[in-house]
Amino acid sequence: MNTRGTETPIRHTAFAGAADLPRRNGPAGAAVVLGVIGLSTSIVFVGGLIGVVGLALGIAGLVTAGRTGVGRGRAVAGVVASALAIVVSVLAAVLLVRYADRTQDCYQPDSLQEYRQCVQQHLTGN
């Protein structure tokens, strides 16, 4: 009973209401994970594809963060890591194509030593 003589309702704590649950931003968390995985695998070109998915989820995470106010930092980190994964994958592909173009005369050597010498000659210009 309270001071007015009425009973105070008992609060049950067995069930937490929706306001008591921590809010999360799923797309933002997934974007960070995919961004880091994409960045770590970008040298083998798979990271670029993973980065594209991470970038899309990061943008979705930013939209969700704008609506709910949760996860903006994770969404930004996911967008940045995913964008870096895409850039590194493209750079690795460009360098591989450049290497292949400059050493295309060396692709049918008789031995590994001849291949090494041919590549060295083509890359250094000697």
Tab-separated table of N, CA and C in Angstrom:
chain	number	residue	atom	x	y	z
A	1	MET	N	0.834	-1.170	0.000
A	1	MET	CA	0.000	0.000	0.000
A	1	MET	C	0.884	1.240	0.000
A	2	ASN	N	0.370	2.255	-0.649
A	2	ASN	CA	1.108	3.520	-0.651
A	2	ASN	C	0.487	4.480	0.345
A	3	THR	N	0.895	5.745	0.332
A	3	THR	CA	0.418	6.716	1.321
A	3	THR	C	-1.047	7.072	1.156
A	4	ARG	N	-1.632	6.839	0.004
A	4	ARG	CA	-3.049	7.149	-0.217
A	4	ARG	C	-3.964	6.007	0.204
A	5	GLY	N	-3.378	4.896	0.557
A	5	GLY	CA	-4.193	3.771	0.964
A	5	GLY	C	-4.558	2.845	-0.185
A	6	THR	N	-3.988	3.076	-1.377
A	6	THR	CA	-4.259	2.181	-2.496
A	6	THR	C	-3.050	1.296	-2.713
A	7	GLU	N	-3.307	0.176	-3.324
A	7	GLU	CA	-2.201	-0.744	-3.596
A	7	GLU	C	-1.426	-0.283	-4.810
A	8	THR	N	-0.149	-0.429	-4.726
A	8	THR	CA	0.691	-0.137	-5.894
A	8	THR	C	0.806	-1.403	-6.715
A	9	PRO	N	0.732	-1.276	-8.019
A	9	PRO	CA	0.814	-2.475	-8.848
A	9	PRO	C	2.214	-3.100	-8.756
A	10	ILE	N	2.235	-4.397	-8.821
A	10	ILE	CA	3.503	-5.136	-8.769
A	10	ILE	C	4.098	-5.144	-10.173
A	11	ARG	N	5.375	-4.809	-10.275
A	11	ARG	CA	6.067	-4.834	-11.575
A	11	ARG	C	6.749	-6.169	-11.732
A	12	HIS	N	6.397	-6.860	-12.757
A	12	HIS	CA	7.017	-8.149	-13.053
A	12	HIS	C	8.260	-7.917	-13.889
A	13	THR	N	9.345	-8.551	-13.515
A	13	THR	CA	10.600	-8.401	-14.261
A	13	THR	C	10.933	-9.629	-15.083
A	14	ALA	N	10.005	-10.573	-15.157
A	14	ALA	CA	10.281	-11.783	-15.925
A	14	ALA	C	10.319	-11.494	-17.418
A	15	PHE	N	9.629	-10.470	-17.859
A	15	PHE	CA	9.612	-10.134	-19.275
A	15	PHE	C	10.074	-8.697	-19.435
A	16	ALA	N	11.095	-8.531	-20.195
A	16	ALA	CA	11.575	-7.169	-20.458
A	16	ALA	C	10.783	-6.612	-21.623
A	17	GLY	N	10.303	-5.426	-21.467
A	17	GLY	CA	9.548	-4.782	-22.535
A	17	GLY	C	10.454	-4.386	-23.684
A	18	ALA	N	9.881	-4.015	-24.795
A	18	ALA	CA	10.661	-3.646	-25.979
A	18	ALA	C	11.557	-2.446	-25.702
A	19	ALA	N	11.145	-1.564	-24.817
A	19	ALA	CA	11.959	-0.385	-24.507
A	19	ALA	C	13.194	-0.761	-23.693
A	20	ASP	N	13.153	-1.911	-23.000
A	20	ASP	CA	14.280	-2.319	-22.180
A	20	ASP	C	15.344	-3.073	-22.976
A	21	LEU	N	15.001	-3.587	-24.156
A	21	LEU	CA	15.942	-4.357	-24.953
A	21	LEU	C	16.943	-3.430	-25.656
A	22	PRO	N	18.191	-3.857	-25.751
A	22	PRO	CA	19.157	-3.022	-26.479
A	22	PRO	C	18.829	-3.021	-27.975
A	23	ARG	N	18.893	-1.855	-28.571
A	23	ARG	CA	18.616	-1.751	-29.999
A	23	ARG	C	19.908	-2.014	-30.762
A	24	ARG	N	19.782	-2.651	-31.901
A	24	ARG	CA	20.947	-2.996	-32.708
A	24	ARG	C	20.696	-2.589	-34.156
A	25	ASN	N	21.796	-2.441	-34.873
A	25	ASN	CA	21.733	-2.121	-36.291
A	25	ASN	C	22.425	-3.255	-37.020
A	26	GLY	N	21.658	-4.251	-37.416
A	26	GLY	CA	22.197	-5.450	-38.064
A	26	GLY	C	22.989	-5.181	-39.324
A	27	PRO	N	22.466	-4.368	-40.252
A	27	PRO	CA	23.233	-4.096	-41.466
A	27	PRO	C	24.585	-3.439	-41.194
A	28	ALA	N	24.661	-2.598	-40.183
A	28	ALA	CA	25.929	-1.934	-39.861
A	28	ALA	C	26.951	-2.944	-39.355
A	29	GLY	N	26.532	-3.838	-38.478
A	29	GLY	CA	27.436	-4.875	-37.978
A	29	GLY	C	27.898	-5.800	-39.080
A	30	ALA	N	26.983	-6.187	-39.959
A	30	ALA	CA	27.352	-7.054	-41.077
A	30	ALA	C	28.301	-6.340	-42.037
A	31	ALA	N	28.108	-5.044	-42.226
A	31	ALA	CA	28.985	-4.279	-43.111
A	31	ALA	C	30.405	-4.238	-42.584
A	32	VAL	N	30.559	-4.087	-41.272
A	32	VAL	CA	31.907	-4.079	-40.687
A	32	VAL	C	32.575	-5.435	-40.899
A	33	VAL	N	31.852	-6.499	-40.618
A	33	VAL	CA	32.415	-7.842	-40.774
A	33	VAL	C	32.796	-8.096	-42.228
A	34	LEU	N	31.899	-7.800	-43.153
A	34	LEU	CA	32.198	-8.021	-44.563
A	34	LEU	C	33.302	-7.094	-45.062
A	35	GLY	N	33.360	-5.877	-44.545
A	35	GLY	CA	34.422	-4.962	-44.934
A	35	GLY	C	35.788	-5.471	-44.525
A	36	VAL	N	35.890	-5.985	-43.304
A	36	VAL	CA	37.170	-6.516	-42.827
A	36	VAL	C	37.544	-7.784	-43.592
A	37	ILE	N	36.588	-8.673	-43.807
A	37	ILE	CA	36.868	-9.889	-44.580
A	37	ILE	C	37.241	-9.519	-46.010
A	38	GLY	N	36.515	-8.586	-46.599
A	38	GLY	CA	36.819	-8.153	-47.959
A	38	GLY	C	38.186	-7.526	-48.064
A	39	LEU	N	38.551	-6.735	-47.093
A	39	LEU	CA	39.867	-6.095	-47.097
A	39	LEU	C	40.976	-7.123	-46.951
A	40	SER	N	40.759	-8.127	-46.118
A	40	SER	CA	41.795	-9.139	-45.925
A	40	SER	C	41.903	-10.100	-47.110
A	41	THR	N	40.871	-10.200	-47.936
A	41	THR	CA	40.931	-11.093	-49.103
A	41	THR	C	40.966	-10.328	-50.421
A	42	SER	N	41.175	-9.040	-50.361
A	42	SER	CA	41.117	-8.248	-51.590
A	42	SER	C	42.279	-8.506	-52.527
A	43	ILE	N	43.378	-9.000	-52.032
A	43	ILE	CA	44.522	-9.258	-52.888
A	43	ILE	C	44.252	-10.435	-53.830
A	44	VAL	N	43.302	-11.286	-53.485
A	44	VAL	CA	42.945	-12.407	-54.356
A	44	VAL	C	41.629	-12.148	-55.079
A	45	PHE	N	41.245	-10.886	-55.179
A	45	PHE	CA	40.100	-10.387	-55.957
A	45	PHE	C	38.737	-10.755	-55.399
A	46	VAL	N	38.639	-11.733	-54.512
A	46	VAL	CA	37.352	-12.089	-53.909
A	46	VAL	C	36.881	-10.955	-53.007
A	47	GLY	N	37.830	-10.274	-52.407
A	47	GLY	CA	37.506	-9.193	-51.488
A	47	GLY	C	36.733	-8.066	-52.131
A	48	GLY	N	36.946	-7.839	-53.418
A	48	GLY	CA	36.197	-6.802	-54.111
A	48	GLY	C	34.715	-7.113	-54.169
A	49	LEU	N	34.399	-8.372	-54.420
A	49	LEU	CA	32.990	-8.781	-54.454
A	49	LEU	C	32.365	-8.720	-53.067
A	50	ILE	N	33.121	-9.175	-52.076
A	50	ILE	CA	32.637	-9.093	-50.695
A	50	ILE	C	32.484	-7.625	-50.291
A	51	GLY	N	33.413	-6.796	-50.762
A	51	GLY	CA	33.350	-5.370	-50.465
A	51	GLY	C	32.117	-4.700	-51.045
A	52	VAL	N	31.678	-5.145	-52.208
A	52	VAL	CA	30.471	-4.572	-52.816
A	52	VAL	C	29.252	-4.872	-51.938
A	53	VAL	N	29.170	-6.106	-51.461
A	53	VAL	CA	28.055	-6.468	-50.572
A	53	VAL	C	28.161	-5.682	-49.261
A	54	GLY	N	29.383	-5.569	-48.724
A	54	GLY	CA	29.587	-4.815	-47.495
A	54	GLY	C	29.243	-3.348	-47.658
A	55	LEU	N	29.558	-2.792	-48.830
A	55	LEU	CA	29.239	-1.392	-49.101
A	55	LEU	C	27.723	-1.180	-49.126
A	56	ALA	N	27.015	-2.092	-49.767
A	56	ALA	CA	25.553	-1.986	-49.807
A	56	ALA	C	24.959	-2.098	-48.400
A	57	LEU	N	25.477	-3.036	-47.609
A	57	LEU	CA	24.974	-3.172	-46.241
A	57	LEU	C	25.363	-1.968	-45.386
A	58	GLY	N	26.531	-1.390	-45.635
A	58	GLY	CA	26.936	-0.194	-44.898
A	58	GLY	C	26.027	0.982	-45.181
A	59	ILE	N	25.641	1.127	-46.430
A	59	ILE	CA	24.713	2.205	-46.788
A	59	ILE	C	23.346	1.952	-46.143
A	60	ALA	N	22.911	0.690	-46.165
A	60	ALA	CA	21.647	0.353	-45.494
A	60	ALA	C	21.773	0.598	-43.988
A	61	GLY	N	22.937	0.329	-43.424
A	61	GLY	CA	23.169	0.594	-42.010
A	61	GLY	C	23.137	2.082	-41.688
A	62	LEU	N	23.657	2.908	-42.605
A	62	LEU	CA	23.588	4.359	-42.412
A	62	LEU	C	22.143	4.856	-42.440
A	63	VAL	N	21.356	4.298	-43.328
A	63	VAL	CA	19.935	4.677	-43.398
A	63	VAL	C	19.233	4.266	-42.108
A	64	THR	N	19.516	3.045	-41.646
A	64	THR	CA	18.912	2.574	-40.402
A	64	THR	C	19.375	3.418	-39.218
A	65	ALA	N	20.657	3.777	-39.213
A	65	ALA	CA	21.182	4.610	-38.119
A	65	ALA	C	20.533	5.990	-38.126
A	66	GLY	N	20.255	6.517	-39.287
A	66	GLY	CA	19.567	7.800	-39.359
A	66	GLY	C	18.156	7.727	-38.815
A	67	ARG	N	17.521	6.575	-38.989
A	67	ARG	CA	16.154	6.399	-38.516
A	67	ARG	C	16.098	6.079	-37.029
A	68	THR	N	17.033	5.224	-36.550
A	68	THR	CA	16.976	4.767	-35.163
A	68	THR	C	18.005	5.420	-34.256
A	69	GLY	N	19.049	5.981	-34.827
A	69	GLY	CA	20.099	6.592	-34.018
A	69	GLY	C	21.088	5.600	-33.447
A	70	VAL	N	21.104	4.373	-33.948
A	70	VAL	CA	21.977	3.322	-33.423
A	70	VAL	C	22.871	2.787	-34.535
A	71	GLY	N	24.170	2.669	-34.256
A	71	GLY	CA	25.078	1.987	-35.176
A	71	GLY	C	25.693	2.841	-36.254
A	72	ARG	N	25.671	4.135	-36.128
A	72	ARG	CA	26.246	4.989	-37.176
A	72	ARG	C	27.749	4.758	-37.329
A	73	GLY	N	28.463	4.631	-36.233
A	73	GLY	CA	29.909	4.413	-36.293
A	73	GLY	C	30.257	3.110	-36.981
A	74	ARG	N	29.523	2.056	-36.661
A	74	ARG	CA	29.762	0.766	-37.317
A	74	ARG	C	29.432	0.839	-38.796
A	75	ALA	N	28.372	1.536	-39.142
A	75	ALA	CA	27.998	1.657	-40.550
A	75	ALA	C	29.071	2.411	-41.331
A	76	VAL	N	29.594	3.487	-40.759
A	76	VAL	CA	30.657	4.254	-41.426
A	76	VAL	C	31.909	3.399	-41.562
A	77	ALA	N	32.267	2.663	-40.502
A	77	ALA	CA	33.439	1.783	-40.564
A	77	ALA	C	33.253	0.708	-41.633
A	78	GLY	N	32.046	0.173	-41.745
A	78	GLY	CA	31.767	-0.827	-42.775
A	78	GLY	C	31.872	-0.262	-44.173
A	79	VAL	N	31.366	0.953	-44.376
A	79	VAL	CA	31.455	1.596	-45.692
A	79	VAL	C	32.915	1.849	-46.057
A	80	VAL	N	33.699	2.361	-45.100
A	80	VAL	CA	35.106	2.665	-45.375
A	80	VAL	C	35.895	1.392	-45.656
A	81	ALA	N	35.743	0.366	-44.823
A	81	ALA	CA	36.475	-0.889	-45.027
A	81	ALA	C	36.068	-1.557	-46.335
A	82	SER	N	34.795	-1.525	-46.665
A	82	SER	CA	34.327	-2.137	-47.914
A	82	SER	C	34.835	-1.369	-49.127
A	83	ALA	N	34.827	-0.049	-49.053
A	83	ALA	CA	35.346	0.753	-50.159
A	83	ALA	C	36.840	0.505	-50.348
A	84	LEU	N	37.578	0.400	-49.257
A	84	LEU	CA	39.006	0.085	-49.363
A	84	LEU	C	39.230	-1.295	-49.976
A	85	ALA	N	38.396	-2.260	-49.614
A	85	ALA	CA	38.507	-3.603	-50.187
A	85	ALA	C	38.302	-3.564	-51.696
A	86	ILE	N	37.336	-2.776	-52.141
A	86	ILE	CA	37.083	-2.653	-53.578
A	86	ILE	C	38.276	-1.998	-54.266
A	87	VAL	N	38.809	-0.928	-53.684
A	87	VAL	CA	39.941	-0.212	-54.281
A	87	VAL	C	41.168	-1.106	-54.350
A	88	VAL	N	41.464	-1.846	-53.281
A	88	VAL	CA	42.634	-2.719	-53.275
A	88	VAL	C	42.469	-3.842	-54.298
A	89	SER	N	41.265	-4.389	-54.434
A	89	SER	CA	41.035	-5.444	-55.432
A	89	SER	C	41.235	-4.925	-56.848
A	90	VAL	N	40.713	-3.736	-57.119
A	90	VAL	CA	40.891	-3.154	-58.458
A	90	VAL	C	42.365	-2.862	-58.711
A	91	LEU	N	43.056	-2.328	-57.726
A	91	LEU	CA	44.479	-2.041	-57.870
A	91	LEU	C	45.281	-3.320	-58.104
A	92	ALA	N	44.964	-4.378	-57.365
A	92	ALA	CA	45.650	-5.658	-57.559
A	92	ALA	C	45.391	-6.210	-58.962
A	93	ALA	N	44.172	-6.070	-59.454
A	93	ALA	CA	43.856	-6.543	-60.805
A	93	ALA	C	44.610	-5.741	-61.857
A	94	VAL	N	44.679	-4.430	-61.670
A	94	VAL	CA	45.403	-3.585	-62.633
A	94	VAL	C	46.883	-3.948	-62.639
A	95	LEU	N	47.467	-4.135	-61.464
A	95	LEU	CA	48.886	-4.497	-61.405
A	95	LEU	C	49.145	-5.869	-62.003
A	96	LEU	N	48.228	-6.810	-61.794
A	96	LEU	CA	48.394	-8.139	-62.387
A	96	LEU	C	48.314	-8.074	-63.908
A	97	VAL	N	47.375	-7.307	-64.428
A	97	VAL	CA	47.258	-7.165	-65.888
A	97	VAL	C	48.491	-6.474	-66.455
A	98	ARG	N	48.984	-5.465	-65.756
A	98	ARG	CA	50.195	-4.766	-66.215
A	98	ARG	C	51.387	-5.713	-66.227
A	99	TYR	N	51.536	-6.512	-65.173
A	99	TYR	CA	52.625	-7.488	-65.110
A	99	TYR	C	52.505	-8.492	-66.249
A	100	ALA	N	51.302	-8.995	-66.470
A	100	ALA	CA	51.096	-9.982	-67.535
A	100	ALA	C	51.385	-9.380	-68.905
A	101	ASP	N	51.007	-8.117	-69.103
A	101	ASP	CA	51.263	-7.467	-70.383
A	101	ASP	C	52.755	-7.271	-70.627
A	102	ARG	N	53.469	-6.874	-69.604
A	102	ARG	CA	54.895	-6.602	-69.774
A	102	ARG	C	55.721	-7.865	-69.903
A	103	THR	N	55.216	-8.998	-69.443
A	103	THR	CA	55.994	-10.238	-69.475
A	103	THR	C	55.366	-11.301	-70.369
A	104	GLN	N	54.529	-10.923	-71.309
A	104	GLN	CA	53.833	-11.921	-72.115
A	104	GLN	C	54.755	-12.727	-73.018
A	105	ASP	N	55.924	-12.204	-73.368
A	105	ASP	CA	56.871	-12.959	-74.191
A	105	ASP	C	57.531	-14.087	-73.404
A	106	CYS	N	57.411	-14.094	-72.106
A	106	CYS	CA	58.102	-15.062	-71.253
A	106	CYS	C	57.235	-16.249	-70.861
A	107	TYR	N	56.051	-16.391	-71.415
A	107	TYR	CA	55.129	-17.393	-70.911
A	107	TYR	C	55.391	-18.821	-71.374
A	108	GLN	N	56.294	-19.029	-72.301
A	108	GLN	CA	56.588	-20.391	-72.723
A	108	GLN	C	58.094	-20.656	-72.637
A	109	PRO	N	58.640	-20.563	-71.440
A	109	PRO	CA	60.071	-20.812	-71.290
A	109	PRO	C	60.358	-22.307	-71.240
A	110	ASP	N	61.610	-22.628	-71.464
A	110	ASP	CA	62.017	-24.032	-71.373
A	110	ASP	C	62.347	-24.418	-69.936
A	111	SER	N	62.680	-23.436	-69.112
A	111	SER	CA	62.983	-23.724	-67.715
A	111	SER	C	62.585	-22.534	-66.847
A	112	LEU	N	62.564	-22.757	-65.556
A	112	LEU	CA	62.228	-21.699	-64.624
A	112	LEU	C	63.299	-20.610	-64.642
A	113	GLN	N	64.545	-20.990	-64.819
A	113	GLN	CA	65.634	-20.012	-64.874
A	113	GLN	C	65.464	-19.087	-66.081
A	114	GLU	N	65.095	-19.627	-67.227
A	114	GLU	CA	64.865	-18.795	-68.408
A	114	GLU	C	63.685	-17.842	-68.181
A	115	TYR	N	62.663	-18.346	-67.513
A	115	TYR	CA	61.502	-17.506	-67.212
A	115	TYR	C	61.909	-16.340	-66.317
A	116	ARG	N	62.676	-16.628	-65.282
A	116	ARG	CA	63.141	-15.569	-64.370
A	116	ARG	C	63.965	-14.526	-65.120
A	117	GLN	N	64.863	-14.982	-65.956
A	117	GLN	CA	65.703	-14.044	-66.711
A	117	GLN	C	64.860	-13.195	-67.660
A	118	CYS	N	63.912	-13.823	-68.327
A	118	CYS	CA	63.052	-13.104	-69.265
A	118	CYS	C	62.211	-12.054	-68.535
A	119	VAL	N	61.631	-12.424	-67.403
A	119	VAL	CA	60.820	-11.490	-66.634
A	119	VAL	C	61.677	-10.339	-66.144
A	120	GLN	N	62.852	-10.650	-65.640
A	120	GLN	CA	63.741	-9.596	-65.160
A	120	GLN	C	64.120	-8.629	-66.291
A	121	GLN	N	64.377	-9.144	-67.469
A	121	GLN	CA	64.706	-8.300	-68.602
A	121	GLN	C	63.532	-7.402	-68.997
A	122	HIS	N	62.335	-7.947	-68.996
A	122	HIS	CA	61.169	-7.166	-69.395
A	122	HIS	C	60.775	-6.113	-68.359
A	123	LEU	N	60.947	-6.436	-67.093
A	123	LEU	CA	60.553	-5.493	-66.050
A	123	LEU	C	61.574	-4.382	-65.816
A	124	THR	N	62.843	-4.712	-65.980
A	124	THR	CA	63.868	-3.686	-65.765
A	124	THR	C	64.227	-2.938	-67.040
A	125	GLY	N	63.850	-3.483	-68.176
A	125	GLY	CA	64.128	-2.816	-69.443
A	125	GLY	C	65.516	-3.078	-69.977
A	126	ASN	N	66.233	-4.064	-69.408
A	126	ASN	CA	67.592	-4.382	-69.887
A	126	ASN	C	67.542	-5.299	-71.075
